[in-house]
Amino acid sequence: MRTFYVVLWMPSVVHTDFNWLYKQQTDIFEISDGLPVESLAQDDLCLYAQISINAQKDFEVFTFKDKEKKQDIQDGNFILRYEEHSHNGLFKYSFDIPDEGNMLIRIKDDGSAVFPCDIYNHMKEFYHRHNYHALDDGDSIIKPFVTAENIDIKVENNAALRHYLCEYDKKFTYSFHFLSLLYDQLILKKRWVVYMQLMFGKGKHGPFYQIATTIKGDKTYCNTLLNSYYNRFVKVESAPDASPEEKTRVQKDIKEARRREFNIENITQSVAIMGERVNNRFSLSTSVISFWLACFAIVLSVLFFCFTK
């Protein structure tokens, strides 16, 4: 057996003690993301799982071959033992699995473990509401942090904190590129096309607003990590007697942290500006349509009056 540690971030908009639970058990759900290939038989496309939490805050994961829970898969069941959590939403758990892994946890060639995102996403439901997106939309981009080392999540610039900030950097960058494509379609489109789409209810501005809202909502969660007491890279300095290699490593980490935080802040500001411009364009289009509809109504009223006089 091998012992691993997984640090799961429960997104929150406040620094808190997390002294609440939204549920005691999840519904049974389908899981296929990140599973070991050997877990899936030729006639099976997925597995099913259910998660519960006990009084000690341990997570218990049960797996099944069918949604009715008739075939329990013992090899896929395991317990995440609660170790500690931080005010910024990082929860550390430990778990034991066979050296070769199990039905859910894959062991890579380098000895590291892969924790399924589907399991992580449903674990969030105990402490987190998916306010800005559906359960299966968006969170899957954020990968859980797994390590064989018993790291301390209450020290500055710990590995788990850096991991989730990097994940958000990638998520925001990916979402921004996709949003930019929608933005170009809306802004560069001929004005008469916009009028016709609005009149016949076929405007494509809905997805733009949905993604923009998701980015701005996720930023409120990300702020909990960015403004955490433990995120202090910008204040890090090398020890006076540090080796040249150590000084180089510290400077590289500082540059990477500044780049990451700049990307996150600037992307969310850009989304706000893009949203204002789209709002202005569609507000103008709607006003023009309303004006011409009013004129058309007046003309009809006059014609009706003339013919019925």
PDB file of C-alpha atoms in Angstrom:
ATOM      1  CA  MET A   1       0.000   0.000   0.000  1.00  0.00           C
ATOM      2  CA  ARG A   2       1.062   3.568  -0.673  1.00  0.00           C
ATOM      3  CA  THR A   3      -0.022   6.756   1.068  1.00  0.00           C
ATOM      4  CA  PHE A   4      -0.752   9.900  -0.914  1.00  0.00           C
ATOM      5  CA  TYR A   5      -2.025  13.331   0.006  1.00  0.00           C
ATOM      6  CA  VAL A   6      -4.533  15.327  -1.993  1.00  0.00           C
ATOM      7  CA  VAL A   7      -5.166  19.002  -1.327  1.00  0.00           C
ATOM      8  CA  LEU A   8      -8.589  20.034  -2.578  1.00  0.00           C
ATOM      9  CA  TRP A   9      -9.583  23.650  -2.878  1.00  0.00           C
ATOM     10  CA  MET A  10     -13.158  24.382  -1.879  1.00  0.00           C
ATOM     11  CA  PRO A  11     -13.919  27.688  -3.646  1.00  0.00           C
ATOM     12  CA  SER A  12     -15.173  30.396  -1.301  1.00  0.00           C
ATOM     13  CA  VAL A  13     -15.680  34.153  -1.520  1.00  0.00           C
ATOM     14  CA  VAL A  14     -14.631  34.645   2.114  1.00  0.00           C
ATOM     15  CA  HIS A  15     -11.807  33.570   4.391  1.00  0.00           C
ATOM     16  CA  THR A  16     -13.617  31.358   6.885  1.00  0.00           C
ATOM     17  CA  ASP A  17     -13.419  28.326   9.188  1.00  0.00           C
ATOM     18  CA  PHE A  18     -15.764  26.310   6.912  1.00  0.00           C
ATOM     19  CA  ASN A  19     -17.908  25.250   9.842  1.00  0.00           C
ATOM     20  CA  TRP A  20     -20.847  24.188   7.645  1.00  0.00           C
ATOM     21  CA  LEU A  21     -21.869  21.415   5.265  1.00  0.00           C
ATOM     22  CA  TYR A  22     -24.311  21.769   2.385  1.00  0.00           C
ATOM     23  CA  LYS A  23     -24.964  18.019   2.306  1.00  0.00           C
ATOM     24  CA  GLN A  24     -23.970  14.706   3.895  1.00  0.00           C
ATOM     25  CA  GLN A  25     -23.958  12.629   0.721  1.00  0.00           C
ATOM     26  CA  THR A  26     -23.962  13.174  -3.028  1.00  0.00           C
ATOM     27  CA  ASP A  27     -26.352  11.587  -5.455  1.00  0.00           C
ATOM     28  CA  ILE A  28     -24.856   8.734  -7.431  1.00  0.00           C
ATOM     29  CA  PHE A  29     -23.043  10.146 -10.466  1.00  0.00           C
ATOM     30  CA  GLU A  30     -21.218   8.987 -13.553  1.00  0.00           C
ATOM     31  CA  ILE A  31     -17.439   9.120 -13.534  1.00  0.00           C
ATOM     32  CA  SER A  32     -15.142   8.647 -16.506  1.00  0.00           C
ATOM     33  CA  ASP A  33     -12.648  11.527 -16.433  1.00  0.00           C
ATOM     34  CA  GLY A  34      -9.103  10.463 -15.620  1.00  0.00           C
ATOM     35  CA  LEU A  35      -9.887   6.802 -14.977  1.00  0.00           C
ATOM     36  CA  PRO A  36      -7.183   4.190 -15.571  1.00  0.00           C
ATOM     37  CA  VAL A  37      -7.728   2.554 -18.973  1.00  0.00           C
ATOM     38  CA  GLU A  38      -7.800  -0.895 -17.406  1.00  0.00           C
ATOM     39  CA  SER A  39     -10.754   0.205 -15.231  1.00  0.00           C
ATOM     40  CA  LEU A  40     -13.076   0.297 -18.218  1.00  0.00           C
ATOM     41  CA  ALA A  41     -14.117  -3.044 -19.656  1.00  0.00           C
ATOM     42  CA  GLN A  42     -14.960  -3.347 -23.315  1.00  0.00           C
ATOM     43  CA  ASP A  43     -18.690  -3.211 -22.603  1.00  0.00           C
ATOM     44  CA  ASP A  44     -18.454  -0.419 -20.005  1.00  0.00           C
ATOM     45  CA  LEU A  45     -18.138   3.241 -20.919  1.00  0.00           C
ATOM     46  CA  CYS A  46     -18.035   4.530 -17.362  1.00  0.00           C
ATOM     47  CA  LEU A  47     -18.289   3.804 -13.664  1.00  0.00           C
ATOM     48  CA  TYR A  48     -20.591   5.316 -11.072  1.00  0.00           C
ATOM     49  CA  ALA A  49     -19.708   6.736  -7.675  1.00  0.00           C
ATOM     50  CA  GLN A  50     -21.248   8.160  -4.542  1.00  0.00           C
ATOM     51  CA  ILE A  51     -19.510  10.213  -1.862  1.00  0.00           C
ATOM     52  CA  SER A  52     -20.432  10.726   1.775  1.00  0.00           C
ATOM     53  CA  ILE A  53     -18.775  12.564   4.661  1.00  0.00           C
ATOM     54  CA  ASN A  54     -18.564  11.383   8.269  1.00  0.00           C
ATOM     55  CA  ALA A  55     -18.357  13.191  11.590  1.00  0.00           C
ATOM     56  CA  GLN A  56     -14.543  13.361  11.364  1.00  0.00           C
ATOM     57  CA  LYS A  57     -14.804  15.169   7.976  1.00  0.00           C
ATOM     58  CA  ASP A  58     -13.439  12.109   6.150  1.00  0.00           C
ATOM     59  CA  PHE A  59     -14.752  11.504   2.645  1.00  0.00           C
ATOM     60  CA  GLU A  60     -15.892   7.974   1.813  1.00  0.00           C
ATOM     61  CA  VAL A  61     -16.000   7.103  -1.895  1.00  0.00           C
ATOM     62  CA  PHE A  62     -18.030   4.131  -3.131  1.00  0.00           C
ATOM     63  CA  THR A  63     -18.005   2.922  -6.734  1.00  0.00           C
ATOM     64  CA  PHE A  64     -20.542   0.886  -8.683  1.00  0.00           C
ATOM     65  CA  LYS A  65     -20.929  -0.647 -12.131  1.00  0.00           C
ATOM     66  CA  ASP A  66     -24.503   0.540 -12.528  1.00  0.00           C
ATOM     67  CA  LYS A  67     -26.572   3.528 -11.472  1.00  0.00           C
ATOM     68  CA  GLU A  68     -28.862   1.410  -9.301  1.00  0.00           C
ATOM     69  CA  LYS A  69     -25.862   0.518  -7.057  1.00  0.00           C
ATOM     70  CA  LYS A  70     -26.466  -3.211  -7.524  1.00  0.00           C
ATOM     71  CA  GLN A  71     -22.815  -4.061  -8.267  1.00  0.00           C
ATOM     72  CA  ASP A  72     -20.467  -2.606  -5.697  1.00  0.00           C
ATOM     73  CA  ILE A  73     -16.810  -2.405  -6.843  1.00  0.00           C
ATOM     74  CA  GLN A  74     -14.695  -2.948  -3.754  1.00  0.00           C
ATOM     75  CA  ASP A  75     -11.461  -2.177  -5.598  1.00  0.00           C
ATOM     76  CA  GLY A  76     -12.676   1.348  -6.262  1.00  0.00           C
ATOM     77  CA  ASN A  77     -13.795   2.197  -2.727  1.00  0.00           C
ATOM     78  CA  PHE A  78     -11.481   4.302  -0.595  1.00  0.00           C
ATOM     79  CA  ILE A  79     -11.455   6.863   2.212  1.00  0.00           C
ATOM     80  CA  LEU A  80      -9.957  10.341   2.166  1.00  0.00           C
ATOM     81  CA  ARG A  81      -8.835  10.989   5.739  1.00  0.00           C
ATOM     82  CA  TYR A  82      -9.226  14.617   6.775  1.00  0.00           C
ATOM     83  CA  GLU A  83      -5.926  16.135   7.924  1.00  0.00           C
ATOM     84  CA  GLU A  84      -6.422  19.900   8.124  1.00  0.00           C
ATOM     85  CA  HIS A  85      -7.756  22.910   6.245  1.00  0.00           C
ATOM     86  CA  SER A  86      -6.854  26.548   5.819  1.00  0.00           C
ATOM     87  CA  HIS A  87      -8.989  29.702   5.913  1.00  0.00           C
ATOM     88  CA  ASN A  88      -8.495  30.140   2.140  1.00  0.00           C
ATOM     89  CA  GLY A  89     -10.330  26.895   1.342  1.00  0.00           C
ATOM     90  CA  LEU A  90      -7.458  24.402   0.982  1.00  0.00           C
ATOM     91  CA  PHE A  91      -8.376  21.031   2.517  1.00  0.00           C
ATOM     92  CA  LYS A  92      -5.713  18.353   2.944  1.00  0.00           C
ATOM     93  CA  TYR A  93      -6.596  14.648   2.960  1.00  0.00           C
ATOM     94  CA  SER A  94      -4.565  11.446   3.005  1.00  0.00           C
ATOM     95  CA  PHE A  95      -5.485   8.133   1.394  1.00  0.00           C
ATOM     96  CA  ASP A  96      -3.996   4.675   0.929  1.00  0.00           C
ATOM     97  CA  ILE A  97      -4.093   2.715  -2.309  1.00  0.00           C
ATOM     98  CA  PRO A  98      -2.313  -0.393  -3.649  1.00  0.00           C
ATOM     99  CA  ASP A  99       1.079   0.131  -5.256  1.00  0.00           C
ATOM    100  CA  GLU A 100      -0.466  -0.423  -8.686  1.00  0.00           C
ATOM    101  CA  GLY A 101      -3.400   1.935  -8.018  1.00  0.00           C
ATOM    102  CA  ASN A 102      -7.073   1.025  -8.033  1.00  0.00           C
ATOM    103  CA  MET A 103     -10.173   1.416 -10.176  1.00  0.00           C
ATOM    104  CA  LEU A 104     -10.222   5.202  -9.700  1.00  0.00           C
ATOM    105  CA  ILE A 105      -6.671   6.271  -8.888  1.00  0.00           C
ATOM    106  CA  ARG A 106      -4.028   5.811 -11.568  1.00  0.00           C
ATOM    107  CA  ILE A 107      -0.332   5.529 -10.700  1.00  0.00           C
ATOM    108  CA  LYS A 108       1.898   7.049 -13.388  1.00  0.00           C
ATOM    109  CA  ASP A 109       5.306   5.743 -14.450  1.00  0.00           C
ATOM    110  CA  ASP A 110       7.054   8.387 -12.354  1.00  0.00           C
ATOM    111  CA  GLY A 111       5.230   7.167  -9.224  1.00  0.00           C
ATOM    112  CA  SER A 112       2.793  10.073  -8.974  1.00  0.00           C
ATOM    113  CA  ALA A 113      -0.957   9.564  -8.636  1.00  0.00           C
ATOM    114  CA  VAL A 114      -3.786  10.958 -10.781  1.00  0.00           C
ATOM    115  CA  PHE A 115      -6.944  11.907  -8.885  1.00  0.00           C
ATOM    116  CA  PRO A 116     -10.160  11.957 -10.988  1.00  0.00           C
ATOM    117  CA  CYS A 117     -11.601  15.435 -11.541  1.00  0.00           C
ATOM    118  CA  ASP A 118     -15.154  14.053 -11.419  1.00  0.00           C
ATOM    119  CA  ILE A 119     -14.592  12.960  -7.818  1.00  0.00           C
ATOM    120  CA  TYR A 120     -13.067  16.313  -6.887  1.00  0.00           C
ATOM    121  CA  ASN A 121     -15.899  18.299  -8.476  1.00  0.00           C
ATOM    122  CA  HIS A 122     -18.539  16.425  -6.504  1.00  0.00           C
ATOM    123  CA  MET A 123     -16.565  16.768  -3.283  1.00  0.00           C
ATOM    124  CA  LYS A 124     -16.849  20.529  -3.676  1.00  0.00           C
ATOM    125  CA  GLU A 125     -20.608  20.225  -3.238  1.00  0.00           C
ATOM    126  CA  PHE A 126     -20.157  19.681   0.494  1.00  0.00           C
ATOM    127  CA  TYR A 127     -18.634  23.147   1.024  1.00  0.00           C
ATOM    128  CA  HIS A 128     -19.309  25.065  -2.185  1.00  0.00           C
ATOM    129  CA  ARG A 129     -22.234  26.172  -4.342  1.00  0.00           C
ATOM    130  CA  HIS A 130     -21.768  26.273  -8.117  1.00  0.00           C
ATOM    131  CA  ASN A 131     -23.226  29.768  -8.356  1.00  0.00           C
ATOM    132  CA  TYR A 132     -21.709  30.886 -11.645  1.00  0.00           C
ATOM    133  CA  HIS A 133     -21.875  27.728 -13.741  1.00  0.00           C
ATOM    134  CA  ALA A 134     -23.324  24.236 -13.890  1.00  0.00           C
ATOM    135  CA  LEU A 135     -21.613  21.421 -12.009  1.00  0.00           C
ATOM    136  CA  ASP A 136     -20.206  19.885 -15.188  1.00  0.00           C
ATOM    137  CA  ASP A 137     -19.202  23.189 -16.789  1.00  0.00           C
ATOM    138  CA  GLY A 138     -15.943  24.918 -15.949  1.00  0.00           C
ATOM    139  CA  ASP A 139     -14.749  23.211 -12.772  1.00  0.00           C
ATOM    140  CA  SER A 140     -13.344  20.274 -14.714  1.00  0.00           C
ATOM    141  CA  ILE A 141     -10.567  22.557 -15.966  1.00  0.00           C
ATOM    142  CA  ILE A 142      -9.243  22.876 -12.403  1.00  0.00           C
ATOM    143  CA  LYS A 143      -7.161  19.799 -11.609  1.00  0.00           C
ATOM    144  CA  PRO A 144      -6.727  18.560  -8.013  1.00  0.00           C
ATOM    145  CA  PHE A 145      -3.312  18.677  -6.327  1.00  0.00           C
ATOM    146  CA  VAL A 146      -1.915  15.232  -5.421  1.00  0.00           C
ATOM    147  CA  THR A 147       1.450  14.534  -3.809  1.00  0.00           C
ATOM    148  CA  ALA A 148       3.316  11.795  -1.960  1.00  0.00           C
ATOM    149  CA  GLU A 149       4.715  14.441   0.392  1.00  0.00           C
ATOM    150  CA  ASN A 150       2.878  15.529   3.525  1.00  0.00           C
ATOM    151  CA  ILE A 151       3.094  19.235   2.735  1.00  0.00           C
ATOM    152  CA  ASP A 152       2.106  22.048   5.096  1.00  0.00           C
ATOM    153  CA  ILE A 153      -0.745  24.087   3.586  1.00  0.00           C
ATOM    154  CA  LYS A 154      -0.335  26.803   6.235  1.00  0.00           C
ATOM    155  CA  VAL A 155       3.044  28.090   5.102  1.00  0.00           C
ATOM    156  CA  GLU A 156       3.697  30.892   2.658  1.00  0.00           C
ATOM    157  CA  ASN A 157       3.723  30.022  -1.031  1.00  0.00           C
ATOM    158  CA  ASN A 158       3.036  26.335  -0.415  1.00  0.00           C
ATOM    159  CA  ALA A 159       2.930  23.988  -3.406  1.00  0.00           C
ATOM    160  CA  ALA A 160      -0.850  23.454  -3.286  1.00  0.00           C
ATOM    161  CA  LEU A 161      -1.571  27.182  -3.311  1.00  0.00           C
ATOM    162  CA  ARG A 162       0.780  27.702  -6.250  1.00  0.00           C
ATOM    163  CA  HIS A 163      -0.850  24.799  -8.085  1.00  0.00           C
ATOM    164  CA  TYR A 164      -4.377  26.232  -7.877  1.00  0.00           C
ATOM    165  CA  LEU A 165      -3.264  29.726  -8.862  1.00  0.00           C
ATOM    166  CA  CYS A 166      -1.559  28.196 -11.913  1.00  0.00           C
ATOM    167  CA  GLU A 167      -4.753  26.284 -12.698  1.00  0.00           C
ATOM    168  CA  TYR A 168      -6.762  29.507 -12.563  1.00  0.00           C
ATOM    169  CA  ASP A 169      -4.230  31.252 -14.769  1.00  0.00           C
ATOM    170  CA  LYS A 170      -4.736  28.532 -17.396  1.00  0.00           C
ATOM    171  CA  LYS A 171      -8.514  28.538 -16.972  1.00  0.00           C
ATOM    172  CA  PHE A 172      -8.839  32.317 -17.343  1.00  0.00           C
ATOM    173  CA  THR A 173      -6.513  32.376 -20.357  1.00  0.00           C
ATOM    174  CA  TYR A 174      -8.455  29.578 -22.098  1.00  0.00           C
ATOM    175  CA  SER A 175     -11.838  31.194 -21.346  1.00  0.00           C
ATOM    176  CA  PHE A 176     -10.596  34.603 -22.482  1.00  0.00           C
ATOM    177  CA  HIS A 177      -9.435  33.286 -25.865  1.00  0.00           C
ATOM    178  CA  PHE A 178     -12.831  31.674 -26.465  1.00  0.00           C
ATOM    179  CA  LEU A 179     -14.653  34.795 -25.281  1.00  0.00           C
ATOM    180  CA  SER A 180     -12.572  36.908 -27.666  1.00  0.00           C
ATOM    181  CA  LEU A 181     -13.829  34.856 -30.620  1.00  0.00           C
ATOM    182  CA  LEU A 182     -17.434  35.528 -29.608  1.00  0.00           C
ATOM    183  CA  TYR A 183     -16.601  39.179 -29.047  1.00  0.00           C
ATOM    184  CA  ASP A 184     -15.182  39.555 -32.555  1.00  0.00           C
ATOM    185  CA  GLN A 185     -18.312  37.987 -34.045  1.00  0.00           C
ATOM    186  CA  LEU A 186     -20.537  40.441 -32.190  1.00  0.00           C
ATOM    187  CA  ILE A 187     -18.514  43.620 -32.735  1.00  0.00           C
ATOM    188  CA  LEU A 188     -17.496  43.052 -36.352  1.00  0.00           C
ATOM    189  CA  LYS A 189     -20.897  41.879 -37.500  1.00  0.00           C
ATOM    190  CA  LYS A 190     -22.794  44.174 -39.867  1.00  0.00           C
ATOM    191  CA  ARG A 191     -25.244  46.331 -37.961  1.00  0.00           C
ATOM    192  CA  TRP A 192     -28.265  45.283 -40.052  1.00  0.00           C
ATOM    193  CA  VAL A 193     -27.492  41.623 -39.228  1.00  0.00           C
ATOM    194  CA  VAL A 194     -27.560  42.486 -35.534  1.00  0.00           C
ATOM    195  CA  TYR A 195     -30.919  44.239 -36.013  1.00  0.00           C
ATOM    196  CA  MET A 196     -32.440  41.220 -37.763  1.00  0.00           C
ATOM    197  CA  GLN A 197     -31.108  38.756 -35.174  1.00  0.00           C
ATOM    198  CA  LEU A 198     -32.498  40.840 -32.343  1.00  0.00           C
ATOM    199  CA  MET A 199     -35.870  41.222 -34.053  1.00  0.00           C
ATOM    200  CA  PHE A 200     -36.194  37.478 -34.652  1.00  0.00           C
ATOM    201  CA  GLY A 201     -34.644  36.397 -31.357  1.00  0.00           C
ATOM    202  CA  LYS A 202     -31.554  34.769 -32.860  1.00  0.00           C
ATOM    203  CA  GLY A 203     -28.859  36.918 -31.286  1.00  0.00           C
ATOM    204  CA  LYS A 204     -25.678  35.128 -30.251  1.00  0.00           C
ATOM    205  CA  HIS A 205     -24.830  37.507 -27.428  1.00  0.00           C
ATOM    206  CA  GLY A 206     -26.186  35.050 -24.833  1.00  0.00           C
ATOM    207  CA  PRO A 207     -23.089  32.780 -24.773  1.00  0.00           C
ATOM    208  CA  PHE A 208     -20.859  35.858 -24.555  1.00  0.00           C
ATOM    209  CA  TYR A 209     -22.632  37.127 -21.438  1.00  0.00           C
ATOM    210  CA  GLN A 210     -22.656  33.637 -19.934  1.00  0.00           C
ATOM    211  CA  ILE A 211     -18.897  33.159 -20.286  1.00  0.00           C
ATOM    212  CA  ALA A 212     -18.152  36.729 -19.213  1.00  0.00           C
ATOM    213  CA  THR A 213     -20.259  36.275 -16.085  1.00  0.00           C
ATOM    214  CA  THR A 214     -18.513  32.973 -15.332  1.00  0.00           C
ATOM    215  CA  ILE A 215     -15.075  34.617 -15.604  1.00  0.00           C
ATOM    216  CA  LYS A 216     -16.055  37.491 -13.330  1.00  0.00           C
ATOM    217  CA  GLY A 217     -17.671  35.085 -10.879  1.00  0.00           C
ATOM    218  CA  ASP A 218     -14.646  32.800 -10.816  1.00  0.00           C
ATOM    219  CA  LYS A 219     -12.448  35.822 -10.165  1.00  0.00           C
ATOM    220  CA  THR A 220     -14.287  36.444  -6.882  1.00  0.00           C
ATOM    221  CA  TYR A 221     -13.371  32.906  -5.833  1.00  0.00           C
ATOM    222  CA  CYS A 222      -9.801  33.249  -7.107  1.00  0.00           C
ATOM    223  CA  ASN A 223      -9.398  36.403  -4.993  1.00  0.00           C
ATOM    224  CA  THR A 224      -9.639  34.173  -1.926  1.00  0.00           C
ATOM    225  CA  LEU A 225      -6.368  32.573  -3.002  1.00  0.00           C
ATOM    226  CA  LEU A 226      -4.718  35.675  -4.438  1.00  0.00           C
ATOM    227  CA  ASN A 227      -5.349  37.681  -1.273  1.00  0.00           C
ATOM    228  CA  SER A 228      -4.596  34.819   1.087  1.00  0.00           C
ATOM    229  CA  TYR A 229      -2.061  35.455   3.836  1.00  0.00           C
ATOM    230  CA  TYR A 230       0.004  32.595   2.403  1.00  0.00           C
ATOM    231  CA  ASN A 231       0.293  34.064  -1.105  1.00  0.00           C
ATOM    232  CA  ARG A 232       3.335  36.268  -0.544  1.00  0.00           C
ATOM    233  CA  PHE A 233       5.645  35.714  -3.503  1.00  0.00           C
ATOM    234  CA  VAL A 234       5.974  39.424  -4.196  1.00  0.00           C
ATOM    235  CA  LYS A 235       7.551  39.845  -0.751  1.00  0.00           C
ATOM    236  CA  VAL A 236       9.978  36.929  -1.012  1.00  0.00           C
ATOM    237  CA  GLU A 237      13.694  37.623  -0.942  1.00  0.00           C
ATOM    238  CA  SER A 238      16.628  35.269  -1.149  1.00  0.00           C
ATOM    239  CA  ALA A 239      18.608  34.672   2.011  1.00  0.00           C
ATOM    240  CA  PRO A 240      21.837  36.737   2.080  1.00  0.00           C
ATOM    241  CA  ASP A 241      23.946  33.569   2.147  1.00  0.00           C
ATOM    242  CA  ALA A 242      21.889  31.725  -0.498  1.00  0.00           C
ATOM    243  CA  SER A 243      23.713  30.030  -3.343  1.00  0.00           C
ATOM    244  CA  PRO A 244      23.536  31.532  -6.844  1.00  0.00           C
ATOM    245  CA  GLU A 245      21.316  28.627  -7.905  1.00  0.00           C
ATOM    246  CA  GLU A 246      18.905  29.297  -5.030  1.00  0.00           C
ATOM    247  CA  LYS A 247      18.779  33.017  -5.815  1.00  0.00           C
ATOM    248  CA  THR A 248      18.063  32.226  -9.463  1.00  0.00           C
ATOM    249  CA  ARG A 249      15.273  29.834  -8.484  1.00  0.00           C
ATOM    250  CA  VAL A 250      13.663  32.374  -6.148  1.00  0.00           C
ATOM    251  CA  GLN A 251      13.781  35.093  -8.798  1.00  0.00           C
ATOM    252  CA  LYS A 252      12.236  32.731 -11.335  1.00  0.00           C
ATOM    253  CA  ASP A 253       9.416  31.882  -8.904  1.00  0.00           C
ATOM    254  CA  ILE A 254       8.779  35.576  -8.234  1.00  0.00           C
ATOM    255  CA  LYS A 255       8.612  36.393 -11.949  1.00  0.00           C
ATOM    256  CA  GLU A 256       6.227  33.488 -12.561  1.00  0.00           C
ATOM    257  CA  ALA A 257       3.980  34.566  -9.668  1.00  0.00           C
ATOM    258  CA  ARG A 258       3.849  38.166 -10.912  1.00  0.00           C
ATOM    259  CA  ARG A 259       3.087  37.023 -14.465  1.00  0.00           C
ATOM    260  CA  ARG A 260       0.314  34.755 -13.199  1.00  0.00           C
ATOM    261  CA  GLU A 261      -1.328  37.415 -11.036  1.00  0.00           C
ATOM    262  CA  PHE A 262      -1.015  40.014 -13.811  1.00  0.00           C
ATOM    263  CA  ASN A 263      -2.742  37.680 -16.274  1.00  0.00           C
ATOM    264  CA  ILE A 264      -5.633  36.998 -13.915  1.00  0.00           C
ATOM    265  CA  GLU A 265      -6.185  40.660 -13.049  1.00  0.00           C
ATOM    266  CA  ASN A 266      -5.812  41.975 -16.584  1.00  0.00           C
ATOM    267  CA  ILE A 267      -8.048  39.324 -18.147  1.00  0.00           C
ATOM    268  CA  THR A 268     -10.925  40.120 -15.781  1.00  0.00           C
ATOM    269  CA  GLN A 269     -10.524  43.860 -16.455  1.00  0.00           C
ATOM    270  CA  SER A 270     -10.524  43.205 -20.206  1.00  0.00           C
ATOM    271  CA  VAL A 271     -13.692  41.119 -19.894  1.00  0.00           C
ATOM    272  CA  ALA A 272     -15.423  44.016 -18.144  1.00  0.00           C
ATOM    273  CA  ILE A 273     -14.431  46.433 -20.939  1.00  0.00           C
ATOM    274  CA  MET A 274     -15.528  43.995 -23.647  1.00  0.00           C
ATOM    275  CA  GLY A 275     -18.847  43.573 -21.854  1.00  0.00           C
ATOM    276  CA  GLU A 276     -19.425  47.333 -21.787  1.00  0.00           C
ATOM    277  CA  ARG A 277     -18.771  47.623 -25.505  1.00  0.00           C
ATOM    278  CA  VAL A 278     -21.094  44.729 -26.346  1.00  0.00           C
ATOM    279  CA  ASN A 279     -23.753  46.252 -24.082  1.00  0.00           C
ATOM    280  CA  ASN A 280     -23.427  49.597 -25.879  1.00  0.00           C
ATOM    281  CA  ARG A 281     -23.705  47.977 -29.293  1.00  0.00           C
ATOM    282  CA  PHE A 282     -26.775  45.925 -28.434  1.00  0.00           C
ATOM    283  CA  SER A 283     -28.376  48.762 -26.501  1.00  0.00           C
ATOM    284  CA  LEU A 284     -28.024  50.982 -29.566  1.00  0.00           C
ATOM    285  CA  SER A 285     -29.368  48.229 -31.817  1.00  0.00           C
ATOM    286  CA  THR A 286     -32.348  47.674 -29.544  1.00  0.00           C
ATOM    287  CA  SER A 287     -33.070  51.418 -29.452  1.00  0.00           C
ATOM    288  CA  VAL A 288     -33.015  51.644 -33.242  1.00  0.00           C
ATOM    289  CA  ILE A 289     -35.348  48.656 -33.538  1.00  0.00           C
ATOM    290  CA  SER A 290     -37.686  50.168 -30.962  1.00  0.00           C
ATOM    291  CA  PHE A 291     -37.696  53.471 -32.869  1.00  0.00           C
ATOM    292  CA  TRP A 292     -38.598  51.852 -36.187  1.00  0.00           C
ATOM    293  CA  LEU A 293     -41.231  49.653 -34.592  1.00  0.00           C
ATOM    294  CA  ALA A 294     -42.780  52.755 -33.025  1.00  0.00           C
ATOM    295  CA  CYS A 295     -42.776  54.505 -36.407  1.00  0.00           C
ATOM    296  CA  PHE A 296     -44.338  51.446 -38.016  1.00  0.00           C
ATOM    297  CA  ALA A 297     -47.049  51.389 -35.344  1.00  0.00           C
ATOM    298  CA  ILE A 298     -47.807  55.073 -35.973  1.00  0.00           C
ATOM    299  CA  VAL A 299     -48.089  54.491 -39.731  1.00  0.00           C
ATOM    300  CA  LEU A 300     -50.457  51.570 -39.169  1.00  0.00           C
ATOM    301  CA  SER A 301     -52.563  53.687 -36.831  1.00  0.00           C
ATOM    302  CA  VAL A 302     -52.806  56.480 -39.399  1.00  0.00           C
ATOM    303  CA  LEU A 303     -53.736  54.050 -42.186  1.00  0.00           C
ATOM    304  CA  PHE A 304     -56.316  52.400 -39.981  1.00  0.00           C
ATOM    305  CA  PHE A 305     -57.806  55.780 -39.134  1.00  0.00           C
ATOM    306  CA  CYS A 306     -57.907  56.826 -42.829  1.00  0.00           C
ATOM    307  CA  PHE A 307     -59.574  53.640 -44.029  1.00  0.00           C
ATOM    308  CA  THR A 308     -62.125  53.525 -41.254  1.00  0.00           C
ATOM    309  CA  LYS A 309     -63.082  57.167 -41.416  1.00  0.00           C
TER     310      LYS A 309
END
